[in-house]
Coordinates of N, CA and C in Angstrom, one line a residue:
M1 N 55.0 341.5 106.3 CA 54.9 340.6 105.3 C 56.2 340.7 104.4
S2 N 56.9 339.6 104.2 CA 58.1 339.7 103.3 C 57.7 339.7 101.8
P3 N 58.6 340.3 101.0 CA 58.3 340.5 99.6 C 58.1 339.1 98.8
I4 N 57.4 339.2 97.8 CA 57.1 338.1 96.9 C 57.7 338.3 95.5
T5 N 58.3 337.3 95.0 CA 58.7 337.3 93.6 C 58.0 336.1 92.9
V6 N 57.3 336.4 91.9 CA 56.5 335.4 91.1 C 57.3 335.1 89.8
V7 N 57.7 333.9 89.7 CA 58.4 333.4 88.5 C 57.4 332.7 87.6
I8 N 57.3 333.3 86.4 CA 56.3 332.8 85.4 C 57.1 332.1 84.3
L9 N 56.7 330.8 84.1 CA 57.3 330.0 83.0 C 56.5 330.2 81.7
A10 N 57.1 330.6 80.6 CA 56.3 330.9 79.4 C 57.0 330.4 78.2
Y11 N 56.2 329.8 77.3 CA 56.7 329.5 76.0 C 55.6 329.6 75.0
N12 N 55.7 330.6 74.1 CA 54.7 330.9 73.1 C 53.3 331.2 73.8
E13 N 53.3 332.1 74.7 CA 52.1 332.4 75.5 C 51.6 333.8 75.2
E14 N 51.8 334.3 74.0 CA 51.4 335.6 73.6 C 49.9 335.8 73.9
A15 N 49.1 334.8 73.7 CA 47.7 334.9 73.8 C 47.2 335.1 75.3
R16 N 48.0 334.6 76.2 CA 47.6 334.5 77.6 C 48.4 335.3 78.6
I17 N 49.7 335.6 78.3 CA 50.6 336.1 79.3 C 50.1 337.5 79.8
G18 N 49.5 338.3 78.9 CA 49.0 339.6 79.4 C 47.9 339.4 80.4
E19 N 47.0 338.4 80.2 CA 45.9 338.2 81.2 C 46.5 337.7 82.5
V20 N 47.5 336.9 82.5 CA 48.2 336.4 83.7 C 48.8 337.6 84.5
L21 N 49.5 338.4 83.8 CA 50.1 339.6 84.4 C 49.1 340.6 84.9
E22 N 48.0 340.8 84.2 CA 47.0 341.7 84.7 C 46.3 341.1 85.9
G23 N 46.2 339.8 86.0 CA 45.7 339.1 87.2 C 46.5 339.3 88.4
L24 N 47.9 339.3 88.2 CA 48.8 339.5 89.3 C 48.7 341.0 89.7
R25 N 48.7 341.9 88.8 CA 48.6 343.3 89.1 C 47.3 343.6 89.9
G26 N 46.2 342.9 89.6 CA 45.0 343.1 90.3 C 45.0 342.6 91.8
L27 N 46.0 341.8 92.2 CA 46.1 341.4 93.5 C 46.5 342.5 94.5
H28 N 47.1 343.6 94.0 CA 47.5 344.7 94.7 C 48.4 344.4 96.0
I29 N 49.3 343.5 95.7 CA 50.2 343.0 96.8 C 51.4 344.0 96.8
P30 N 51.6 344.7 98.0 CA 52.7 345.7 98.0 C 54.1 345.0 97.8
G31 N 54.9 345.5 97.0 CA 56.3 345.0 96.7 C 56.3 343.8 95.9
L32 N 55.2 343.4 95.2 CA 55.2 342.2 94.4 C 56.2 342.4 93.2
K33 N 57.0 341.4 92.9 CA 57.9 341.4 91.8 C 57.6 340.2 90.9
V34 N 57.8 340.4 89.6 CA 57.5 339.4 88.7 C 58.7 339.1 87.7
V35 N 59.0 337.9 87.5 CA 60.0 337.5 86.6 C 59.4 336.6 85.5
V36 N 59.3 337.0 84.3 CA 58.9 336.1 83.2 C 60.1 335.5 82.6
V37 N 60.1 334.1 82.6 CA 61.2 333.4 81.9 C 60.6 332.9 80.6
D38 N 61.0 333.6 79.5 CA 60.6 333.2 78.2 C 61.5 332.2 77.6
D39 N 61.0 331.0 77.4 CA 61.9 329.9 77.0 C 62.0 329.8 75.4
G40 N 62.5 330.9 74.9 CA 62.8 330.9 73.4 C 61.5 330.9 72.6
S41 N 60.5 331.7 73.0 CA 59.3 331.8 72.3 C 59.5 332.4 70.9
I42 N 58.7 331.9 69.9 CA 58.8 332.4 68.6 C 57.6 333.3 68.2
D43 N 56.8 333.7 69.3 CA 55.7 334.6 69.1 C 56.1 335.9 69.9
G44 N 55.1 336.6 70.2 CA 55.3 337.9 70.9 C 55.2 337.9 72.4
T45 N 55.5 336.7 73.0 CA 55.4 336.6 74.5 C 56.2 337.6 75.2
A46 N 57.5 337.7 74.9 CA 58.4 338.7 75.6 C 57.9 340.1 75.4
E47 N 57.5 340.5 74.2 CA 57.0 341.8 73.9 C 55.8 342.2 74.8
V48 N 54.8 341.2 74.8 CA 53.6 341.5 75.6 C 54.0 341.6 77.1
A49 N 54.9 340.8 77.6 CA 55.3 340.8 79.0 C 56.0 342.2 79.3
R50 N 56.9 342.6 78.4 CA 57.6 343.9 78.6 C 56.6 345.1 78.6
S51 N 55.5 344.9 78.0 CA 54.5 346.0 77.9 C 53.9 346.3 79.3
F52 N 54.1 345.4 80.3 CA 53.6 345.6 81.6 C 54.7 346.2 82.5
A53 N 55.8 346.6 82.0 CA 56.9 347.1 82.8 C 56.6 348.4 83.6
D54 N 55.6 349.1 83.0 CA 55.2 350.4 83.7 C 54.1 350.2 84.7
R55 N 53.6 348.9 84.8 CA 52.5 348.6 85.7 C 52.9 347.6 86.8
L56 N 54.0 346.9 86.6 CA 54.5 345.9 87.5 C 56.0 346.0 87.7
A57 N 56.5 345.6 88.8 CA 57.9 345.5 89.0 C 58.3 344.2 88.3
L58 N 58.7 344.3 87.0 CA 58.8 343.1 86.1 C 60.1 343.1 85.4
E59 N 60.6 341.9 85.3 CA 61.8 341.6 84.5 C 61.5 340.4 83.6
V60 N 62.0 340.5 82.4 CA 61.8 339.4 81.4 C 63.2 338.8 81.1
V61 N 63.3 337.5 81.4 CA 64.6 336.8 81.1 C 64.3 335.8 79.9
C62 N 65.1 335.9 78.9 CA 64.8 335.2 77.7 C 65.9 334.1 77.4
H63 N 65.5 332.9 77.1 CA 66.4 331.9 76.6 C 66.6 332.2 75.1
P64 N 67.8 332.1 74.5 CA 67.9 332.3 73.1 C 67.2 331.3 72.2
K65 N 67.0 330.1 72.8 CA 66.2 329.1 72.1 C 65.4 328.3 73.1
N66 N 64.5 327.5 72.6 CA 63.7 326.7 73.5 C 64.6 325.6 74.2
L67 N 64.7 325.6 75.5 CA 65.5 324.7 76.3 C 64.7 323.7 77.1
G68 N 63.4 323.9 77.2 CA 62.6 323.0 77.9 C 62.3 323.4 79.3
V69 N 61.3 322.8 79.9 CA 60.8 323.2 81.2 C 61.8 323.1 82.3
A70 N 62.6 322.1 82.3 CA 63.6 321.9 83.4 C 64.6 323.1 83.5
R71 N 65.1 323.5 82.3 CA 66.0 324.6 82.3 C 65.3 326.0 82.6
T72 N 64.0 326.0 82.2 CA 63.3 327.2 82.5 C 63.0 327.4 84.0
F73 N 62.7 326.2 84.7 CA 62.6 326.3 86.1 C 63.9 326.7 86.8
E74 N 65.0 326.1 86.3 CA 66.3 326.5 86.9 C 66.7 327.9 86.7
T75 N 66.5 328.4 85.5 CA 66.7 329.9 85.2 C 65.9 330.7 86.2
G76 N 64.6 330.5 86.3 CA 63.8 331.3 87.1 C 64.1 331.2 88.6
L77 N 64.3 330.0 89.1 CA 64.6 329.9 90.5 C 65.9 330.5 90.9
R78 N 66.9 330.3 90.1 CA 68.2 330.8 90.4 C 68.2 332.4 90.3
F79 N 67.5 332.9 89.3 CA 67.4 334.4 89.2 C 66.7 334.9 90.4
A80 N 65.5 334.3 90.8 CA 64.8 334.8 92.0 C 65.6 334.7 93.3
A81 N 66.3 333.6 93.4 CA 67.0 333.3 94.6 C 68.1 334.4 94.8
R82 N 68.8 334.8 93.7 CA 69.8 335.8 93.8 C 69.3 337.1 94.2
R83 N 68.0 337.4 93.9 CA 67.4 338.7 94.1 C 66.6 338.8 95.4
S84 N 66.5 337.7 96.1 CA 65.6 337.6 97.3 C 66.4 337.5 98.6
G85 N 65.8 338.1 99.7 CA 66.3 337.9 101.0 C 65.8 336.5 101.5
P86 N 66.5 335.9 102.5 CA 66.1 334.6 103.0 C 64.7 334.4 103.4
S87 N 64.0 335.4 103.9 CA 62.7 335.3 104.4 C 61.6 335.7 103.3
D88 N 62.1 336.1 102.1 CA 61.2 336.4 101.0 C 60.5 335.2 100.5
V89 N 59.5 335.4 99.7 CA 58.7 334.3 99.1 C 58.9 334.2 97.6
I90 N 59.2 333.0 97.1 CA 59.3 332.8 95.7 C 58.2 331.9 95.2
V91 N 57.4 332.3 94.3 CA 56.3 331.6 93.7 C 56.5 331.2 92.3
T92 N 56.3 330.0 91.9 CA 56.4 329.6 90.5 C 55.0 329.4 89.9
M93 N 54.7 329.7 88.7 CA 53.4 329.5 88.0 C 53.6 329.4 86.5
E94 N 52.6 328.9 85.9 CA 52.6 328.9 84.4 C 52.1 330.1 83.8
G95 N 52.5 330.4 82.6 CA 52.1 331.6 81.9 C 50.9 331.4 80.9
D96 N 50.3 330.3 81.0 CA 49.3 329.9 79.9 C 47.8 330.1 80.4
G97 N 47.6 330.7 81.6 CA 46.3 331.0 82.1 C 45.7 329.9 82.8
T98 N 46.3 328.7 83.0 CA 45.7 327.6 83.7 C 45.8 327.8 85.2
N99 N 46.8 328.6 85.7 CA 47.0 328.8 87.1 C 46.3 330.1 87.5
D100 N 45.4 330.1 88.5 CA 44.7 331.2 88.9 C 45.6 332.2 89.7
P101 N 45.8 333.4 89.3 CA 46.6 334.3 90.0 C 46.2 334.5 91.4
E102 N 44.9 334.4 91.7 CA 44.5 334.5 93.1 C 45.2 333.5 94.1
T103 N 45.6 332.4 93.5 CA 46.3 331.4 94.3 C 47.6 331.9 94.9
V104 N 48.2 332.9 94.2 CA 49.5 333.4 94.6 C 49.4 334.0 96.0
A105 N 48.4 334.8 96.2 CA 48.2 335.4 97.6 C 48.0 334.3 98.6
R106 N 47.3 333.3 98.4 CA 47.0 332.2 99.4 C 48.3 331.4 99.6
L107 N 49.1 331.2 98.6 CA 50.3 330.5 98.8 C 51.3 331.3 99.7
A108 N 51.4 332.6 99.3 CA 52.3 333.4 100.1 C 51.8 333.6 101.5
R109 N 50.5 333.6 101.8 CA 50.0 333.7 103.1 C 50.5 332.5 104.0
C110 N 50.5 331.4 103.4 CA 50.9 330.2 104.1 C 52.4 330.2 104.5
I111 N 53.2 330.8 103.6 CA 54.6 331.0 103.9 C 54.8 332.0 105.0
W112 N 54.1 333.1 104.9 CA 54.1 334.1 106.0 C 53.7 333.5 107.4
E113 N 52.8 332.5 107.3 CA 52.3 331.9 108.6 C 53.2 330.8 109.1
G114 N 54.3 330.5 108.4 CA 55.3 329.6 108.9 C 55.7 328.4 108.1
A115 N 55.0 328.2 107.0 CA 55.3 327.1 106.1 C 56.6 327.4 105.3
D116 N 57.3 326.4 104.9 CA 58.5 326.5 104.1 C 58.3 326.3 102.6
V117 N 57.4 325.4 102.3 CA 57.0 325.0 100.9 C 55.5 324.8 100.9
V118 N 54.9 325.4 99.9 CA 53.4 325.3 99.8 C 53.0 325.0 98.3
C119 N 52.4 323.9 98.1 CA 52.0 323.5 96.8 C 50.5 323.9 96.5
A120 N 50.2 324.4 95.3 CA 48.8 324.5 94.9 C 48.4 323.0 94.6
S121 N 47.1 322.7 94.9 CA 46.7 321.3 94.8 C 45.3 321.2 94.2
R122 N 45.2 320.2 93.3 CA 43.9 319.9 92.7 C 43.2 318.9 93.6
Y123 N 43.8 318.4 94.6 CA 43.2 317.4 95.4 C 42.7 317.8 96.8
R124 N 42.7 319.1 97.0 CA 42.2 319.7 98.2 C 40.7 320.2 97.9
P125 N 39.8 320.2 98.9 CA 38.5 320.7 98.7 C 38.5 322.1 98.1
G126 N 37.8 322.2 97.0 CA 37.8 323.5 96.2 C 38.7 323.5 95.0
G127 N 39.6 322.5 94.9 CA 40.5 322.4 93.8 C 39.9 321.3 92.8
G128 N 40.6 321.1 91.7 CA 40.2 320.1 90.7 C 40.8 320.4 89.3
Y129 N 40.5 319.4 88.5 CA 40.8 319.5 87.0 C 39.6 320.0 86.2
Y130 N 39.9 321.0 85.4 CA 38.8 321.5 84.5 C 39.2 321.6 83.1
G131 N 38.5 320.8 82.2 CA 38.9 320.8 80.8 C 40.2 320.1 80.5
F132 N 40.6 319.2 81.4 CA 41.8 318.5 81.2 C 41.7 317.3 80.3
P133 N 42.6 317.1 79.3 CA 42.5 315.9 78.4 C 42.5 314.6 79.2
L134 N 41.7 313.6 78.8 CA 41.5 312.4 79.6 C 42.8 311.7 79.8
K135 N 43.6 311.5 78.7 CA 44.9 310.7 78.8 C 45.8 311.4 79.8
R136 N 45.9 312.7 79.7 CA 46.8 313.4 80.7 C 46.3 313.4 82.1
K137 N 45.0 313.4 82.2 CA 44.4 313.3 83.6 C 44.7 312.0 84.2
I138 N 44.6 310.9 83.5 CA 44.9 309.6 84.0 C 46.3 309.5 84.4
L139 N 47.3 310.0 83.6 CA 48.7 310.0 83.9 C 48.9 310.8 85.2
S140 N 48.3 312.0 85.3 CA 48.5 312.9 86.4 C 48.0 312.3 87.7
L141 N 46.8 311.7 87.7 CA 46.2 311.0 88.8 C 47.1 309.9 89.3
G142 N 47.5 309.1 88.3 CA 48.3 307.9 88.7 C 49.6 308.3 89.2
A143 N 50.3 309.3 88.6 CA 51.6 309.7 89.0 C 51.5 310.3 90.4
N144 N 50.5 311.1 90.7 CA 50.4 311.7 92.0 C 50.1 310.7 93.1
Y145 N 49.2 309.7 92.8 CA 48.9 308.7 93.7 C 50.2 307.9 94.1
F146 N 51.0 307.5 93.1 CA 52.2 306.8 93.3 C 53.2 307.6 94.1
M147 N 53.3 308.8 93.8 CA 54.3 309.7 94.5 C 53.9 309.9 96.0
R148 N 52.6 310.0 96.2 CA 52.2 310.1 97.6 C 52.6 308.9 98.4
W149 N 52.4 307.7 97.8 CA 52.8 306.5 98.4 C 54.3 306.3 98.5
Y150 N 55.0 306.6 97.5 CA 56.4 306.3 97.4 C 57.3 307.3 98.2
F151 N 57.0 308.6 98.0 CA 57.9 309.7 98.6 C 57.3 310.1 100.0
G152 N 56.0 310.1 100.1 CA 55.4 310.4 101.4 C 55.7 311.7 102.0
I153 N 55.8 312.8 101.3 CA 56.1 314.1 101.8 C 54.9 314.5 102.6
P154 N 55.0 314.9 103.9 CA 53.9 315.3 104.7 C 53.1 316.4 104.1
D155 N 51.8 316.2 104.1 CA 50.8 317.2 103.7 C 50.9 317.6 102.2
V156 N 51.5 316.8 101.4 CA 51.6 317.1 100.0 C 50.8 316.0 99.2
R157 N 49.8 316.4 98.5 CA 49.1 315.5 97.6 C 49.3 315.7 96.1
D158 N 49.6 317.0 95.8 CA 49.8 317.3 94.4 C 51.3 317.6 94.1
Y159 N 52.0 316.7 93.6 CA 53.5 316.8 93.4 C 53.8 317.5 92.0
T160 N 52.9 317.5 91.1 CA 53.2 317.8 89.7 C 52.8 319.2 89.3
L161 N 51.9 319.9 90.0 CA 51.4 321.2 89.6 C 52.5 322.2 89.7
F162 N 52.7 323.0 88.7 CA 53.8 324.0 88.6 C 53.6 325.1 89.7
C163 N 52.4 325.4 90.0 CA 52.1 326.5 90.9 C 52.5 326.2 92.4
R164 N 53.5 326.8 92.9 CA 54.1 326.4 94.2 C 54.8 327.6 94.8
A165 N 54.9 327.7 96.1 CA 55.6 328.8 96.8 C 56.7 328.2 97.7
Y166 N 57.8 328.9 97.8 CA 58.9 328.5 98.7 C 59.3 329.7 99.5
Q167 N 59.7 329.5 100.7 CA 60.5 330.5 101.4 C 61.9 330.6 100.7
A168 N 62.3 331.8 100.4 CA 63.5 331.9 99.5 C 64.7 331.2 100.0
K169 N 64.9 331.1 101.4 CA 66.0 330.4 102.0 C 66.0 328.9 101.6
V170 N 64.8 328.3 101.4 CA 64.8 326.9 101.0 C 65.4 326.7 99.6
I171 N 65.1 327.6 98.7 CA 65.7 327.5 97.4 C 67.2 327.9 97.4
Q172 N 67.6 328.9 98.2 CA 69.0 329.3 98.3 C 69.8 328.1 98.9
D173 N 69.3 327.5 99.9 CA 70.0 326.4 100.5 C 70.1 325.2 99.6
A174 N 69.0 324.9 98.8 CA 69.0 323.8 97.9 C 70.0 324.0 96.8
L175 N 70.1 325.2 96.3 CA 71.1 325.5 95.2 C 72.5 325.4 95.8
A176 N 72.7 325.8 97.0 CA 74.0 325.7 97.6 C 74.4 324.2 97.8
R177 N 73.4 323.4 98.2 CA 73.7 322.0 98.5 C 73.9 321.2 97.3
Y178 N 73.0 321.3 96.3 CA 73.0 320.5 95.1 C 73.8 321.1 93.9
N179 N 74.0 322.4 94.0 CA 74.8 323.1 93.0 C 74.3 322.7 91.5
S180 N 75.2 322.2 90.7 CA 74.8 321.9 89.3 C 73.8 320.8 89.2
S181 N 73.7 320.0 90.2 CA 72.8 318.8 90.2 C 71.4 319.1 90.8
F182 N 71.1 320.4 91.0 CA 69.8 320.8 91.6 C 68.7 320.3 90.7
I183 N 68.8 320.4 89.4 CA 67.7 319.8 88.5 C 68.5 319.0 87.5
E184 N 68.3 317.7 87.6 CA 68.9 316.7 86.7 C 67.9 316.2 85.6
C185 N 66.7 316.2 85.9 CA 65.7 315.7 85.0 C 65.6 316.7 83.8
E186 N 65.1 316.2 82.7 CA 65.0 317.1 81.5 C 63.7 317.7 81.2
G187 N 62.6 317.0 81.7 CA 61.3 317.5 81.3 C 60.4 317.9 82.5
F188 N 59.1 317.6 82.4 CA 58.1 318.0 83.4 C 58.4 317.4 84.8
V189 N 59.1 316.3 84.8 CA 59.3 315.6 86.1 C 60.3 316.5 87.0
S190 N 60.9 317.4 86.3 CA 61.9 318.3 87.1 C 61.2 319.0 88.3
N191 N 59.9 319.3 88.1 CA 59.1 319.9 89.2 C 59.0 319.0 90.4
V192 N 58.8 317.7 90.1 CA 58.8 316.7 91.2 C 60.1 316.6 91.8
E193 N 61.2 316.6 91.0 CA 62.5 316.4 91.5 C 62.9 317.5 92.5
I194 N 62.5 318.8 92.2 CA 62.8 319.9 93.1 C 62.1 319.6 94.4
L195 N 60.9 319.2 94.4 CA 60.2 319.0 95.7 C 60.8 317.8 96.5
V196 N 61.2 316.7 95.8 CA 61.7 315.6 96.5 C 63.1 315.9 97.1
K197 N 63.9 316.6 96.3 CA 65.3 317.0 96.8 C 65.2 317.9 98.0
I198 N 64.2 318.8 98.0 CA 64.1 319.7 99.1 C 63.6 319.0 100.4
S199 N 62.8 318.0 100.2 CA 62.2 317.2 101.3 C 63.3 316.4 102.0
R200 N 64.4 316.1 101.3 CA 65.6 315.4 101.9 C 66.5 316.3 102.7
M201 N 66.4 317.6 102.6 CA 67.4 318.5 103.1 C 67.2 318.7 104.6
D202 N 66.0 318.9 105.1 CA 65.8 319.3 106.4 C 64.3 319.0 106.8
R203 N 63.9 319.3 108.0 CA 62.6 319.0 108.4 C 61.7 320.3 108.1
F204 N 61.6 320.5 106.8 CA 60.8 321.7 106.4 C 59.3 321.4 106.6
R205 N 58.6 322.5 106.8 CA 57.1 322.4 106.9 C 56.5 322.6 105.5
F206 N 55.8 321.6 105.1 CA 55.1 321.6 103.8 C 53.6 321.9 104.0
G207 N 53.0 322.4 103.0 CA 51.5 322.7 103.0 C 51.0 322.7 101.6
E208 N 49.6 322.8 101.5 CA 48.9 322.9 100.3 C 47.8 323.9 100.4
V209 N 47.4 324.5 99.3 CA 46.2 325.3 99.1 C 45.5 324.8 97.9
A210 N 44.2 324.8 97.9 CA 43.4 324.3 96.8 C 43.5 325.2 95.5
M211 N 43.5 324.6 94.4 CA 43.5 325.4 93.1 C 42.7 324.6 92.0
R212 N 41.9 325.4 91.3 CA 41.2 324.9 90.1 C 42.2 325.0 89.0
Y213 N 42.6 323.9 88.4 CA 43.5 323.9 87.2 C 42.6 324.0 86.0
S214 N 42.6 325.2 85.4 CA 41.6 325.4 84.3 C 42.3 325.3 82.9
Y215 N 42.4 324.0 82.5 CA 43.1 323.7 81.2 C 42.4 324.3 80.0
E216 N 41.0 324.6 80.2 CA 40.3 325.1 79.0 C 40.7 326.5 78.7
K217 N 41.5 327.2 79.6 CA 41.9 328.5 79.3 C 43.2 328.6 78.5
K218 N 43.8 327.4 78.4 CA 45.1 327.3 77.7 C 44.9 327.5 76.2
R219 N 45.7 328.4 75.5 CA 45.6 328.6 74.1 C 46.9 328.1 73.4
S220 N 48.0 328.0 74.1 CA 49.2 327.5 73.4 C 49.2 326.0 73.3
K221 N 50.0 325.5 72.5 CA 50.1 324.0 72.3 C 51.0 323.5 73.5
S222 N 50.5 322.4 74.1 CA 51.2 321.8 75.2 C 52.5 321.2 74.7
G223 N 53.6 321.4 75.5 CA 54.9 320.7 75.2 C 55.0 319.3 75.9
M224 N 54.0 318.9 76.6 CA 54.1 317.7 77.4 C 53.6 316.5 76.5
R225 N 54.5 315.5 76.4 CA 54.1 314.3 75.6 C 53.9 313.2 76.6
V226 N 52.7 312.6 76.6 CA 52.3 311.6 77.7 C 53.3 310.5 77.8
W227 N 53.7 309.8 76.7 CA 54.5 308.6 76.9 C 55.9 309.0 77.2
K228 N 56.4 310.1 76.7 CA 57.8 310.6 77.0 C 57.8 310.9 78.5
N229 N 56.8 311.6 79.0 CA 56.7 312.0 80.3 C 56.6 310.8 81.3
L230 N 55.9 309.8 80.8 CA 55.8 308.5 81.6 C 57.1 307.8 81.8
R231 N 57.8 307.8 80.7 CA 59.2 307.2 80.7 C 60.1 307.9 81.7
E232 N 60.0 309.2 81.7 CA 60.8 310.0 82.6 C 60.5 309.8 84.0
Y233 N 59.2 309.6 84.3 CA 58.7 309.3 85.7 C 59.4 308.0 86.1
V234 N 59.3 307.0 85.2 CA 59.9 305.7 85.5 C 61.4 305.8 85.8
R235 N 62.1 306.5 85.0 CA 63.5 306.7 85.2 C 63.8 307.4 86.6
F236 N 63.0 308.4 86.9 CA 63.1 309.1 88.1 C 62.9 308.2 89.4
F237 N 61.8 307.4 89.3 CA 61.6 306.5 90.4 C 62.7 305.5 90.5
K238 N 63.2 305.0 89.4 CA 64.3 304.0 89.5 C 65.6 304.6 90.1
S239 N 65.8 305.9 89.8 CA 67.0 306.5 90.3 C 66.9 306.8 91.8
N240 N 65.7 306.7 92.4 CA 65.5 306.9 93.8 C 65.4 305.6 94.6
V241 N 65.4 304.5 93.9 CA 65.2 303.2 94.6 C 66.1 303.0 95.7
D242 N 67.4 303.1 95.5 CA 68.4 302.9 96.6 C 68.2 303.8 97.8
Y243 N 67.9 305.0 97.5 CA 67.7 306.0 98.6 C 66.5 305.5 99.5
Y244 N 65.4 305.2 98.9 CA 64.2 304.8 99.7 C 64.2 303.4 100.1
R245 N 65.0 302.5 99.5 CA 65.1 301.2 99.9 C 65.9 301.1 101.3
G246 N 66.7 302.1 101.5 CA 67.4 302.2 102.7 C 66.6 302.8 103.9
G247 N 65.3 303.1 103.6 CA 64.5 303.6 104.6 C 64.6 305.1 104.9
R248 N 65.3 305.8 104.1 CA 65.5 307.3 104.3 C 64.3 308.0 103.6
R249 N 63.2 308.0 104.2 CA 62.0 308.7 103.7 C 61.9 310.1 104.3

C-alpha cells in the first residue's frame, strides 16, 4: 500500500480540528501523513493542530491572512505533490468535522485498487446530506445535477464535495500541465475546476465512495455565500462553453 497524505483545509476551526485529527489518528493507517493548511485563522486552529505533532506525522502550513478556499486548495495540493511519490495517495478534506475521517481509508483503498481520482459522494447508497441548510442544499443538488449533464465525467455524481482522493501522479501531472493556471476560480467552484481540468488530461479512471455529509457537526461560520457562489458557477460554465461546444467531452 502506497503512503497517504491527507490535506486538511481549515479556517477558524479551533472547535473541530482536534476531533478531525483524532479521527485520522484512530484509523491506524501505517505511514499516514497530515498537512493542515490554516487559511489565516484568527482563532487557535494552528495551535490545536500543532498539539498533535507528537501523535501524527503532521505539518501545519499557515497563510499569513485569509486567502480563500481556492488558494488553500492550491497551497495544500502543491505542498503534498512535492512531498509525494507518483504512486502515493493525496486526500483532501475539510477541517470542520463535516467529513467523516473513516472515508479517508475507503477513498485510499479505491486508489490502491487502480482508480486515479475518487470522490466522496452524497449521492451513492449510504451517503447523504445531514443538517444541511435548505438554500445551500438546493444549490448543491442543482449544481451537481447540471455538472453531471454538462461535464459527464464517468462515475462521478458529486462534483462539489471537498473530500476526494487522487493518485499523486495525477496532481503532479496537472500542476506541470496547467502551471499557474491550475486553479483560476476564486471560490468554492475551484474544487469543481480541479476535477474538470484533470478529466481533460488523460483517460483517468474515476470513482466514488459514499459519504454522509454531517453539516450539523460544523461549529465555525461558513464562508460560502449562496448567490456569490451561484454567480461563480455561471462564470465557470460560460468559460467552458467553447470547449464543450466543440464536442470535447
